[in-house]
Coordinates of C-alpha atoms and ligand atoms in Angstrom, one line a residue:
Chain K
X295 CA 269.9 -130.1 -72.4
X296 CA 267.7 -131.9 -74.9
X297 CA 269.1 -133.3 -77.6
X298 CA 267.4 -132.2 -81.2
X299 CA 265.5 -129.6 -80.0
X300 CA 265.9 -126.4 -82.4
X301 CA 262.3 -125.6 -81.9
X302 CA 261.8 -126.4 -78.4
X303 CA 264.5 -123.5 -77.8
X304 CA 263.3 -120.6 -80.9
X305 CA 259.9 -121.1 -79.2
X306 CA 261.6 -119.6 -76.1
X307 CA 263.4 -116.8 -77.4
X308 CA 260.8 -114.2 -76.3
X309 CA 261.1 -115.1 -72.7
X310 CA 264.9 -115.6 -72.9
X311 CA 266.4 -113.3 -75.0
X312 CA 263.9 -110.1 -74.1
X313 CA 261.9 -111.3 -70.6
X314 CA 258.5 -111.1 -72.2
X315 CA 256.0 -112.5 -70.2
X316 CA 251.9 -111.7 -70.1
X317 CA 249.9 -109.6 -67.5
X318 CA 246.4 -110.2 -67.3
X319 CA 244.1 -106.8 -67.4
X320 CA 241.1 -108.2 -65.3
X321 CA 243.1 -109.4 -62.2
X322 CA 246.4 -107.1 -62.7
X323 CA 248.4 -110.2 -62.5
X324 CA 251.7 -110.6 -64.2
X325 CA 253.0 -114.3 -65.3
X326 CA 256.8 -115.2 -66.5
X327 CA 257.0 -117.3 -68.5
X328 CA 253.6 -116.2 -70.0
X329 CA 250.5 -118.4 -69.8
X330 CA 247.9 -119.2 -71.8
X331 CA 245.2 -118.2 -69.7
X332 CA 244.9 -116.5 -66.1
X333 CA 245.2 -118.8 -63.2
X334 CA 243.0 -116.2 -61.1
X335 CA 240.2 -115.1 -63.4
X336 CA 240.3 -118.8 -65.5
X337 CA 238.5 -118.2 -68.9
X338 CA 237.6 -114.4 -68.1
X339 CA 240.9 -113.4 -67.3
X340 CA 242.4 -111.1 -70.7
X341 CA 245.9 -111.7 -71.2
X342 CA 248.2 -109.2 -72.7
X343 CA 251.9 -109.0 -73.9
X344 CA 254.0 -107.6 -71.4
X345 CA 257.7 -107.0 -71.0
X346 CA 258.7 -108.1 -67.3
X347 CA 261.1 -105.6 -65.1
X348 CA 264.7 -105.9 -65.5
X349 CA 266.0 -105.3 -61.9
X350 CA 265.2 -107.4 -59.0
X351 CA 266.2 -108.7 -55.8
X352 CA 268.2 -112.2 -54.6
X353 CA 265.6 -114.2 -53.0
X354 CA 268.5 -117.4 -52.6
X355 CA 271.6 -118.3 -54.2
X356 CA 273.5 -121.0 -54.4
X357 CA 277.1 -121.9 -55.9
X358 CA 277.5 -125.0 -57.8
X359 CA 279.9 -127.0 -58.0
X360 CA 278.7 -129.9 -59.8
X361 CA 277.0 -128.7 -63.0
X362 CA 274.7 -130.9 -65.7
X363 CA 275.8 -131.6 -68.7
X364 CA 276.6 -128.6 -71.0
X365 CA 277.9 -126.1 -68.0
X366 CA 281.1 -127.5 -67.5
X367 CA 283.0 -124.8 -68.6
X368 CA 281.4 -122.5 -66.4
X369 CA 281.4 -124.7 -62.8
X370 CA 281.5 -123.3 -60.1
X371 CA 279.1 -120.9 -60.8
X372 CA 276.2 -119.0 -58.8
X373 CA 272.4 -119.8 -59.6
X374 CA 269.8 -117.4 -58.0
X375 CA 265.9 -117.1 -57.2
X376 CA 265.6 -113.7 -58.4
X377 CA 262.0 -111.4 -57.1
X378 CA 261.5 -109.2 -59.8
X379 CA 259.6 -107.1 -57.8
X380 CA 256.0 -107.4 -59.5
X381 CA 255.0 -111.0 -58.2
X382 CA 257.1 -112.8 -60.5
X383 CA 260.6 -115.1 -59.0
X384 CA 262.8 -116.5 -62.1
X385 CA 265.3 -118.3 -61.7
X386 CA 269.3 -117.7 -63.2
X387 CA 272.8 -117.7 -63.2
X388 CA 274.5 -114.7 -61.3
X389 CA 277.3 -113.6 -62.9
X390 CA 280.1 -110.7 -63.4
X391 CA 279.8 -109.9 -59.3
X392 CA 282.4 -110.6 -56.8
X393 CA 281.7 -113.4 -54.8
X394 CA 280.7 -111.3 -51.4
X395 CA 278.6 -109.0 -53.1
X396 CA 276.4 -112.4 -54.1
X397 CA 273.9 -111.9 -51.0
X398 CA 270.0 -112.1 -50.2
X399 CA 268.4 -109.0 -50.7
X400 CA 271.1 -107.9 -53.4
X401 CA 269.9 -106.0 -55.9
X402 CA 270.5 -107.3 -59.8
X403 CA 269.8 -106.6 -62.9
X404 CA 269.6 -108.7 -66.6
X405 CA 272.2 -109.2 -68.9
X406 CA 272.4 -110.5 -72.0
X407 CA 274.7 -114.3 -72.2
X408 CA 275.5 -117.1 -73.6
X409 CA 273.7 -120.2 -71.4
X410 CA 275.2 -123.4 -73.8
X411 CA 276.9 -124.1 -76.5
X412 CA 277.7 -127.5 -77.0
X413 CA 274.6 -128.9 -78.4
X414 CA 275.6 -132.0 -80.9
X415 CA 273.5 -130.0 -83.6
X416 CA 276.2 -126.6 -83.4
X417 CA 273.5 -124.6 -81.8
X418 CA 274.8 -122.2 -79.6
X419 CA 271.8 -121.0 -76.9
X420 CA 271.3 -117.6 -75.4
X421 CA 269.2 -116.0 -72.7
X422 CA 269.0 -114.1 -69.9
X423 CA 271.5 -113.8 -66.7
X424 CA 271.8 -111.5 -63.8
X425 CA 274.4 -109.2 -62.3
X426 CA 274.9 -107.1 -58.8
X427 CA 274.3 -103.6 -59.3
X428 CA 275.5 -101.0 -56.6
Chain A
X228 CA 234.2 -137.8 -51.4
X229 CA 236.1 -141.1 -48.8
X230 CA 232.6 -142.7 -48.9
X231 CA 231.9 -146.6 -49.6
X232 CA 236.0 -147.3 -50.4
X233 CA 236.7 -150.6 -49.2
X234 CA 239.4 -151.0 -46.8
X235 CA 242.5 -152.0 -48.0
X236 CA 245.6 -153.8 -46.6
X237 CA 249.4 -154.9 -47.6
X238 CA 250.0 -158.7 -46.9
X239 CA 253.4 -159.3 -48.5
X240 CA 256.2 -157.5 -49.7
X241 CA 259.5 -158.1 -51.2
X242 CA 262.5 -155.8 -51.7
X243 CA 265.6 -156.4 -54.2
X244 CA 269.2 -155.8 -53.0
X245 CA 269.6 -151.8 -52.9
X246 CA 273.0 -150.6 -54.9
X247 CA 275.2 -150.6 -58.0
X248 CA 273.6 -154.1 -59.3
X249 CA 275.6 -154.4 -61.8
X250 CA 275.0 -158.4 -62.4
X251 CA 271.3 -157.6 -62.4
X252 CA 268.8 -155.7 -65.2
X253 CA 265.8 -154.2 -64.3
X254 CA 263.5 -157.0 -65.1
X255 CA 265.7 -159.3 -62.7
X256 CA 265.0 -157.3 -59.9
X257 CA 261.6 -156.7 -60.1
X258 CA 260.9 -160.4 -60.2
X259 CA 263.3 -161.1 -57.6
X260 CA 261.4 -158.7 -55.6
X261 CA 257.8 -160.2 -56.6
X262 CA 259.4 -163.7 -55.8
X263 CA 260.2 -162.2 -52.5
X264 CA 256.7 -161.3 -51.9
X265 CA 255.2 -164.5 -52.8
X266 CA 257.7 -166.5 -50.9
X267 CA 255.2 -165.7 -47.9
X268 CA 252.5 -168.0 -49.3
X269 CA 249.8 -165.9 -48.8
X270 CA 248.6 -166.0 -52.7
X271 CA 249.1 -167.6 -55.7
X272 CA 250.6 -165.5 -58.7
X273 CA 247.4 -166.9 -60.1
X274 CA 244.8 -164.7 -57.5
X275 CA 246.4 -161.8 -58.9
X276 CA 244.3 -159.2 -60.6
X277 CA 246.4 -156.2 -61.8
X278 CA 249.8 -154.8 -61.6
X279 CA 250.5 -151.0 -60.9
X280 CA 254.3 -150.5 -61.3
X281 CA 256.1 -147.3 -60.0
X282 CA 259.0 -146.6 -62.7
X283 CA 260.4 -143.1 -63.5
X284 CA 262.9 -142.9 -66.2
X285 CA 263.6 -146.4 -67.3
X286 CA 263.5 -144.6 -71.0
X287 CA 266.7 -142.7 -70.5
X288 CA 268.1 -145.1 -68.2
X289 CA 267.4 -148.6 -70.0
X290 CA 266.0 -147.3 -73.1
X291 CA 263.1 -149.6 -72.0
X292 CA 259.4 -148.1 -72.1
X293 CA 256.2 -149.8 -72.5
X294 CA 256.9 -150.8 -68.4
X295 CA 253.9 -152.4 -67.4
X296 CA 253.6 -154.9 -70.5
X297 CA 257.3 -155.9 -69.4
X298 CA 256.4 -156.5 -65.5
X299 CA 253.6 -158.7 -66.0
X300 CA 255.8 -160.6 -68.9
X301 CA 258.4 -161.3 -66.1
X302 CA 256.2 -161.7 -63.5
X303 CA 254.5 -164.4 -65.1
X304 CA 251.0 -162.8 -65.1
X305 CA 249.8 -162.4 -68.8
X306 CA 247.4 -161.3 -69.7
X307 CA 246.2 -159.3 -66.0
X308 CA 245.9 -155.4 -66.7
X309 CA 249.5 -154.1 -65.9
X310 CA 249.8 -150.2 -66.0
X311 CA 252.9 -148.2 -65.2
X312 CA 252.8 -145.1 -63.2
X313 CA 255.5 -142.2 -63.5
X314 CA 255.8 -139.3 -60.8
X315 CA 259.5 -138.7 -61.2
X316 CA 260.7 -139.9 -58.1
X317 CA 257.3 -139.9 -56.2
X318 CA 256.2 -142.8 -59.2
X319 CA 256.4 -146.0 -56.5
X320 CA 254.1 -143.6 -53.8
X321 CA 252.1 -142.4 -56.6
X322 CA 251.9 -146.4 -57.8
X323 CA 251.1 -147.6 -54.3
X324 CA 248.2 -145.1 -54.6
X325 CA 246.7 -146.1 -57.9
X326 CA 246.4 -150.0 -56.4
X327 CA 245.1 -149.0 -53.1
X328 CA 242.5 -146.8 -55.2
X329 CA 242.2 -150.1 -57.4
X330 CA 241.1 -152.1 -54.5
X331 CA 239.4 -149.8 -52.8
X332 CA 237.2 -149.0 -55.4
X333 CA 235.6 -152.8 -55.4
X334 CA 237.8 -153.5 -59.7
X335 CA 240.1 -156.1 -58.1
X336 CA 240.1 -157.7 -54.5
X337 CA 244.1 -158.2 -54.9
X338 CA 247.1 -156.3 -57.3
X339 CA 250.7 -156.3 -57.3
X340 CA 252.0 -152.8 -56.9
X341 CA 255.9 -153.0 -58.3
X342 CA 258.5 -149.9 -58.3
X343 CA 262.1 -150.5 -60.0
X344 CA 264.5 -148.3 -61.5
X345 CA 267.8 -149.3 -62.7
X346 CA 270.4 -146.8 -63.2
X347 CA 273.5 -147.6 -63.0
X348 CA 274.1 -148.6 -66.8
X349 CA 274.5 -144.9 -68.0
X350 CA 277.1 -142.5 -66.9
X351 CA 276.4 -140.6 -63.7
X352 CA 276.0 -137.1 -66.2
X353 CA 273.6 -138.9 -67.9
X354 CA 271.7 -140.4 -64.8
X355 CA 271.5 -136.4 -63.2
X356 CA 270.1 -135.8 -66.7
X357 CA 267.1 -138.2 -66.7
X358 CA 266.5 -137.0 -62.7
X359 CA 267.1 -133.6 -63.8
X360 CA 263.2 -134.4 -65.9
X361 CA 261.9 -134.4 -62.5
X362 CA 262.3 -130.5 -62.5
X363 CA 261.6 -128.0 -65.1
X364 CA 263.2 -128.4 -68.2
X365 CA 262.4 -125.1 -69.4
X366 CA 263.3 -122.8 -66.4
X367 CA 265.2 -124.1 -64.6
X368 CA 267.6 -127.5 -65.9
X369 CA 268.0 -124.8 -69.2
X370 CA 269.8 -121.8 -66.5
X371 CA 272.3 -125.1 -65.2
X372 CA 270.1 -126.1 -62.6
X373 CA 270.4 -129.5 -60.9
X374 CA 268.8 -131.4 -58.5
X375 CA 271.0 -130.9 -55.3
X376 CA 271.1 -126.9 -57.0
X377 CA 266.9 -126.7 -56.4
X378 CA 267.5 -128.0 -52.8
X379 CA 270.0 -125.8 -52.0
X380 CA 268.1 -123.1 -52.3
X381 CA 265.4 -124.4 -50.3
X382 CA 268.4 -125.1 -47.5
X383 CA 269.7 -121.8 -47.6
X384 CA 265.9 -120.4 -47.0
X385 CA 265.8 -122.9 -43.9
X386 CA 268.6 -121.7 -42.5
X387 CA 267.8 -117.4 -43.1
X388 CA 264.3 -118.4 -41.6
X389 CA 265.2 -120.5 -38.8
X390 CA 268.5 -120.7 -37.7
X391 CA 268.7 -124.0 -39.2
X392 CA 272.5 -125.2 -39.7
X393 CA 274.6 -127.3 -41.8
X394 CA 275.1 -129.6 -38.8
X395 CA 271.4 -130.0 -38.2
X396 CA 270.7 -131.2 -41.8
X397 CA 274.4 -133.4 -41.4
X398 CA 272.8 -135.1 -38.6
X399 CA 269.8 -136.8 -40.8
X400 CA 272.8 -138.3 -43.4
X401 CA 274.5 -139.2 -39.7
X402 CA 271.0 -140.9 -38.4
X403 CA 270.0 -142.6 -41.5
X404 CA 273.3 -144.6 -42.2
X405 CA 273.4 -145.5 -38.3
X406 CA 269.8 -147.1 -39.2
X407 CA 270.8 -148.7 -42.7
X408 CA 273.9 -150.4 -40.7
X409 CA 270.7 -152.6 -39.3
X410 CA 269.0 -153.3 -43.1
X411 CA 270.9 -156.1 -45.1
X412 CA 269.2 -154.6 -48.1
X413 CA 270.7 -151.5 -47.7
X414 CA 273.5 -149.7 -50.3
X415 CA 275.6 -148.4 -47.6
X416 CA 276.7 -150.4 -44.4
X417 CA 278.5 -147.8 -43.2
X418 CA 278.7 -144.6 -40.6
X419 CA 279.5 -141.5 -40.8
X420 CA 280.1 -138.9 -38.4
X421 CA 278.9 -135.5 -38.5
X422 CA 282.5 -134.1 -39.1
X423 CA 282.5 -136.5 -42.1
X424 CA 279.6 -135.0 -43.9
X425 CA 280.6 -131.5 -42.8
X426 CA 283.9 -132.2 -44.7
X427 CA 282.6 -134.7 -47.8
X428 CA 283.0 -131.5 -50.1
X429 CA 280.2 -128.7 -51.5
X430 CA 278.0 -130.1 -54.3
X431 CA 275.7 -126.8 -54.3
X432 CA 276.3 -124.8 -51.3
X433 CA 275.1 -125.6 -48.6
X434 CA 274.7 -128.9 -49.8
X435 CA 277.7 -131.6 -49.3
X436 CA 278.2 -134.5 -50.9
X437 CA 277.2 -136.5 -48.1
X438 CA 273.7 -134.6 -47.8
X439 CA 272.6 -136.4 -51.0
X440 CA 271.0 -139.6 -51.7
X441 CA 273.2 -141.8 -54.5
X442 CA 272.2 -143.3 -57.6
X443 CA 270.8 -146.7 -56.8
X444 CA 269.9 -149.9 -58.6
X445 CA 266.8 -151.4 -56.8
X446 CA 262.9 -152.6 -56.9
X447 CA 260.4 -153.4 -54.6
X448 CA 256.8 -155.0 -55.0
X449 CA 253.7 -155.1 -52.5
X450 CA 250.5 -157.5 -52.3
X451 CA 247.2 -155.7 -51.6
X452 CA 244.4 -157.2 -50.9
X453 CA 240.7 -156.2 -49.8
X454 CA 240.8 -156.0 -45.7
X455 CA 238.5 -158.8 -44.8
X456 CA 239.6 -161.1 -47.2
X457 CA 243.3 -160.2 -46.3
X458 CA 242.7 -161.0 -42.3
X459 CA 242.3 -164.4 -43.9
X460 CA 245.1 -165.0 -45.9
X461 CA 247.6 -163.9 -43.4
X462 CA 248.3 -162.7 -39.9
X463 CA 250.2 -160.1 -41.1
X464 CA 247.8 -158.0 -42.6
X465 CA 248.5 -154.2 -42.5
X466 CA 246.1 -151.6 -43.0
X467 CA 246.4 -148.4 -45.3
X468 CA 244.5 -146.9 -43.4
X469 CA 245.0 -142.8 -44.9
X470 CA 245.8 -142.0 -48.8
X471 CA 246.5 -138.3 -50.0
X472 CA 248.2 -136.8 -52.7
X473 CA 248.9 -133.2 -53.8
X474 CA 250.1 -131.2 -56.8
X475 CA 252.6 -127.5 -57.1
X476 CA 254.2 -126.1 -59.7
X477 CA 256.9 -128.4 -61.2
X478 CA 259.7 -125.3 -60.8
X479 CA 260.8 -123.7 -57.2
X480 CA 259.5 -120.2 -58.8
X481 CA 256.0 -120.9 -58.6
X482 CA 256.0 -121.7 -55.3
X483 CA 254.2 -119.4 -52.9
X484 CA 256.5 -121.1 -49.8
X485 CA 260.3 -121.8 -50.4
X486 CA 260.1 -123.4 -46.6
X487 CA 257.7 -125.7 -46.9
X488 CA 256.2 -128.1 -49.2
X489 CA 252.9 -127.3 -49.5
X490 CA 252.2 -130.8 -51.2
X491 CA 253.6 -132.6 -48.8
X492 CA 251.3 -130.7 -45.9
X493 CA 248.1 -130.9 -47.9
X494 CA 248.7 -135.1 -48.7
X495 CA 249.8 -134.9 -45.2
X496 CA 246.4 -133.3 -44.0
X497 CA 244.0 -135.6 -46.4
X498 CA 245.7 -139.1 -45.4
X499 CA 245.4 -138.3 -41.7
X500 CA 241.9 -137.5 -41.8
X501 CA 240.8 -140.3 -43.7
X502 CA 242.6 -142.4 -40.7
X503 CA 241.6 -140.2 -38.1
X504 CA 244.7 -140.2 -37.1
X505 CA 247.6 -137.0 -36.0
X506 CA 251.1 -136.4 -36.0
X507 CA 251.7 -137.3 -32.6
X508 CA 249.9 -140.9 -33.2
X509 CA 252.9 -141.6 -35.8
X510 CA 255.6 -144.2 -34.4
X511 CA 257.5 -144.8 -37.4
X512 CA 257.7 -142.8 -40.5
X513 CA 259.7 -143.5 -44.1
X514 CA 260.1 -140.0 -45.2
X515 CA 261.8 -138.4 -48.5
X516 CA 265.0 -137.3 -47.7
X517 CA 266.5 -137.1 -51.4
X518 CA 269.0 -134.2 -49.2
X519 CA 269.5 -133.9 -45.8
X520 CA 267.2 -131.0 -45.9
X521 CA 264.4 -132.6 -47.2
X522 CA 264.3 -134.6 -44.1
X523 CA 264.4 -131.6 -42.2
X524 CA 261.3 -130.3 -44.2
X525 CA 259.9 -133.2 -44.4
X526 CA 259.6 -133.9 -40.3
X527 CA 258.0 -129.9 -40.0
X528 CA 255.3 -130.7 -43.1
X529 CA 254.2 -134.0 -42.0
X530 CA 253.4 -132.2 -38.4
X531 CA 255.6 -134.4 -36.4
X532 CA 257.7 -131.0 -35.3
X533 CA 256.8 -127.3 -35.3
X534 CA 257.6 -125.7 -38.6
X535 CA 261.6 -124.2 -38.3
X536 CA 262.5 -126.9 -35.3
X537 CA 263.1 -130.1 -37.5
X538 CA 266.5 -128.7 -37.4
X539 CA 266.6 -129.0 -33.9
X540 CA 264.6 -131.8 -33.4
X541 CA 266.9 -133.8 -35.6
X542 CA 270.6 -132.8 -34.1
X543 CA 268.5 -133.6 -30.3
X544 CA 267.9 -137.4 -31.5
X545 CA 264.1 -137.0 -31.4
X546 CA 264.2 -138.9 -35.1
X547 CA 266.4 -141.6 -33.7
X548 CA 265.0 -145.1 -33.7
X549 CA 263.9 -144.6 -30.4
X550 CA 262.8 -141.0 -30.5
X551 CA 259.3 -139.1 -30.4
X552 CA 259.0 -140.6 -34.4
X553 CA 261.4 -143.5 -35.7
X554 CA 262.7 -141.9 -38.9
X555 CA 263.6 -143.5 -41.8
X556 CA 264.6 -146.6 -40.1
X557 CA 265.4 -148.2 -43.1
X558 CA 268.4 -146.3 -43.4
X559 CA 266.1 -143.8 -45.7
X560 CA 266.9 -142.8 -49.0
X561 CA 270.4 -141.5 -48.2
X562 CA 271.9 -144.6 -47.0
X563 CA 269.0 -147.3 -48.1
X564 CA 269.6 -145.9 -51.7
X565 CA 267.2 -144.2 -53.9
X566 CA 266.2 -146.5 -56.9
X567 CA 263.5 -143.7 -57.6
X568 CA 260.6 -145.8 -59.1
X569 CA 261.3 -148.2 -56.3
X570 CA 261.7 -145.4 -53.4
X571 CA 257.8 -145.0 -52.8
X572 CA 256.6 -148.6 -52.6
X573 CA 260.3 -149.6 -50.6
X574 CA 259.0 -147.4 -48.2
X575 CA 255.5 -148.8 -47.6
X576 CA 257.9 -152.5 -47.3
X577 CA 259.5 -151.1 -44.5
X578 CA 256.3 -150.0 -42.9
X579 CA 255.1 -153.5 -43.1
X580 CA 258.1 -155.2 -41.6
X581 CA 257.9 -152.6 -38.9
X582 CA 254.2 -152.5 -37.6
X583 CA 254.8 -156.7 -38.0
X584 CA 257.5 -156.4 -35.6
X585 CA 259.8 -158.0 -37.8
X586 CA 262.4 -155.6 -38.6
X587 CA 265.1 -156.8 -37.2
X588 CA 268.1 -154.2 -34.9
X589 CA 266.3 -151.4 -36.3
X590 CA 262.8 -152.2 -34.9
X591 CA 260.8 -149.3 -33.3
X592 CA 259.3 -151.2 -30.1
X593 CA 255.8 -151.8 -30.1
X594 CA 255.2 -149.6 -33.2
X595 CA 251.7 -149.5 -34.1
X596 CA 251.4 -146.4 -36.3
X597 CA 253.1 -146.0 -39.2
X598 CA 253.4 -143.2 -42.6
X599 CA 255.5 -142.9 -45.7
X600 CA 255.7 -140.0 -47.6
X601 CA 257.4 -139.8 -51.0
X602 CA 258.1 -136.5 -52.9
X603 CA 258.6 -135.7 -56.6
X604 CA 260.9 -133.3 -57.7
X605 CA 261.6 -130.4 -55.6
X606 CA 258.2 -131.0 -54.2
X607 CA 255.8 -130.5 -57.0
X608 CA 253.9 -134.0 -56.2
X609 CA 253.8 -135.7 -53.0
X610 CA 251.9 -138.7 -51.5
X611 CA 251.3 -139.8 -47.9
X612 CA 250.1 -143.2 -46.4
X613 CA 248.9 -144.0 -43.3
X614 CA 249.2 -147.6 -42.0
X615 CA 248.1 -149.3 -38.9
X616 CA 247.7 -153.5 -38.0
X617 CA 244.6 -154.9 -39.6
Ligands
ZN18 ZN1 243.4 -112.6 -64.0

């Protein structure tokens, strides 16, 4: 967690708190977070506001044990690559699933959390997490 | 794009003690470790041109920038050109790099090359902050990832891929403090058995405590020197004879393999071309092993074993001092330590002790080929040399 950094976080409240990412129309590709220009297609790519799939797959979890600063309320808890099925892998916290139903190849889906909240400054920060569906 | 480089060689190095130094600061140990290397005789402080000094964090660790200035200060080497280099915990490789490019190119015919990091004056939360930089801030330290989180995941792929188990990757922690038994420099002088690490409690599953690397106090500096000139200042002249370096995405999730490093193959490929060299021709290698399975990817990207068989490799002894390739006979960074600005150019040191034959109990015999290959982050920069005798 950075100290002082109100902005560095509102910037990021697209991504976090509504997974909007970009897709670019010229090579069909979809980026999360979004970038400012296509990897692929370079200066010719056209980049367009998208909002990125809410469901994926597990690619590989782990359970920590030993958390940074700022998470140590919430150790031991389960981080996860998640495929979201279009190209794009994010990375989260599983949570609000039994512990054997954590597996690769589990289907998830976003929710709506609390990441930190004990910045020096009182700001609380939000964003995305993941649970097991059926 | 190799063309009309000059050929470049180490002819002294010098190595701190490796630990918790608490009755030392960073600038004591970098010119204990420079004093080291000019102990030899081969220059004079004096005949030195530049200074390229590995350093990753020493803001959030010392709150010391401005690194370079400060080494050639201590050093004694006003006013020489003294630049710091930062690749998270790839900055001594990456350093290492910079003066070999430095000599090669025909600027200087010798330079210092330092790498020191000293962090044991901040907590241990806030020393896995400042490594946590290494990562993505954004993606993935913000979602509570850490260091030994990222490399979990990367272990857990390993082992759906390939079979690979949590006793294979204890056996690299079990090798690398045999080896650091051997090196008086060493932050551990002691073994550990497989059972040991298997037990030593989960920091990320599957990672244990005693798969990671500890925080470590340490420097290390190197004296290169144009080839020709360096056969005659000193019979112990070692060749770089191969140099790459290769960039990925700085988070896991833009990775398009999560069981490999693709940085580490393609350094890998460019510095054994440019020494016409392969896998098999290696003797002794100083590889990354920040986590047990590091090593483990580390042996399969370098070439050394098939990709999904490092596992194996490393439970049968093949890395073992006197195996197909000496690994990490220095004890590595698990049991050598892991002063991360120091790590990259550390490792070229023990290169040069070994292919001098001077390396003490944990001498490969007759080693004649040698690489180091040091990673930053999760595997977002890496750099390989090649070495041979001049
Ligand atoms: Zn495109």
């Amino acid at each position: 967690m950075v100290e002082g950094s109100v902005a560095l976080h509102w910037r990021r409240y697209p991504e976090r708190y509504s997974l909007i990412g970009n897709h670019c129309a010229t090579c069909k590709t979809d980026y999360f977070p979004p970038r400012v220009f296509c990897h692929n297609c370079r200066r010719k790519g056209k980049l367009i506001v998208k909002d990125m799939p809410r469901t994926g797959k597990i690619v590989a979890f782990t359970e920590v044990f030993v958390g940074p600063v700022g998470f140590e309320n919430e150790t031991p808890y389960f981080l996860a690559l998640i495929d979201l099925g279009n190209g794009v892998i994010l990375l989260t916290q599983i949570v609000d699933s039994s512990r054997d139903r954590i597996q690769i190849g589990a289907n998830v889906k976003m929710m709506f959390r609390k990441i930190q909240d004990n910045d020096k400054e009182g700001v609380i920060n939000y964003g995305y997490k993941f649970k097991v569906t059926e | 794009m190799v063309k009309k480089m000059r050929s470049v060689s180490i002819i002294a190095a010098g190595l701190s003690k490796f630990g918790e130094n608490w009755d030392e600061s960073y600038r004591q140990m970098i010119a204990k470790a420079a004093l080291e290397a000019l102990s030899s005789n081969v220059v004079e402080g004096k005949e030195i041109e530049a200074i390229f000094g590995g350093t990753m964090a020493s803001g959030r660790f010392i709150g010391q920038e401005h690194i370079g200035a400060l080494i050639a200060d201590q050093l004694g080497l006003n006013p020489i050109a003294s630049t710091r280099v930062e690749a998270a915990c790839a900055s001594g490789g990456v350093a290492l790099r910079q003066g070999f490019t430095a000599v090669a190119s025909g600027m200087y015919d010798i330079v210092a090359v330092g790498g020191a990091e000293k962090m044991t004056d901040v907590s241990t939360e806030q020393a896995a902050f400042a490594l946590g930089g290494a990562g993505d801030q954004e993606t993935e330290l913000f979602h509570g990832a850490t260091f030994p989180a990222l490399y979990a995941l990367l272990a857990q792929k390993h082992m759906e891929k390939f079979g690979t188990t949590e006793e294979m990757m204890a056996s690299c922690a079990v090798k690398n403090h045999h080896n650091a038994m051997h090196n008086p420099i060493a932050q551990f002088h002691k073994e550990f058995s497989i059972a040991d690490v298997m037990n030593s409690g989960y920091i990320a599953s599957p990672l244990k405590l005693l798969d990671c690397s500890p925080i470590t106090d340490g420097a290390a500096v190197l004296i290169l020197c144009e080839t020709s000139k360096a056969k005659k200042l000193s019979d112990q002249a070692i060749e770089i004879v191969g140099s790459g370096q290769a960039s990925d995405s700085l988070a896991l999730t833009g990775r398009k393999s999560l069981t490999q490093l693709d940085a580490t193959m393609l350094a890998a490929k460019h510095a054994l071309a440019q020494a016409k060299a392969t896998p098999k021709d290696i003797d002794v290698a100083e590889v990354h092993d920040c986590f047990t399975i590091a090593e483990i990817l580390a042996i399969e990207d370098l070439g050394f074993f098939k990709k999904g068989s490092g596992g194996t490799a490393s439970l049968g002894g093949e890395t073992e001092i006197n195996g197909q390739v000496a690994v990490n006979p220095s004890g590595g960074l698990k049991a050598c330590g892991h002063p991360v600005g120091a790590t990259g150019v550390k490792q070229a040191a023990e290169i040069f002790y070994q292919l001098n034959g001077i390396a003490g109990k944990r001498q490969r015999k007759d080693a004649e080929i040698g690489l180091t290959h040091n990673v930053g982050g999760s595997g977002a920069t890496a750099v390989v040399h090649v070495y041979k005798k001049a």
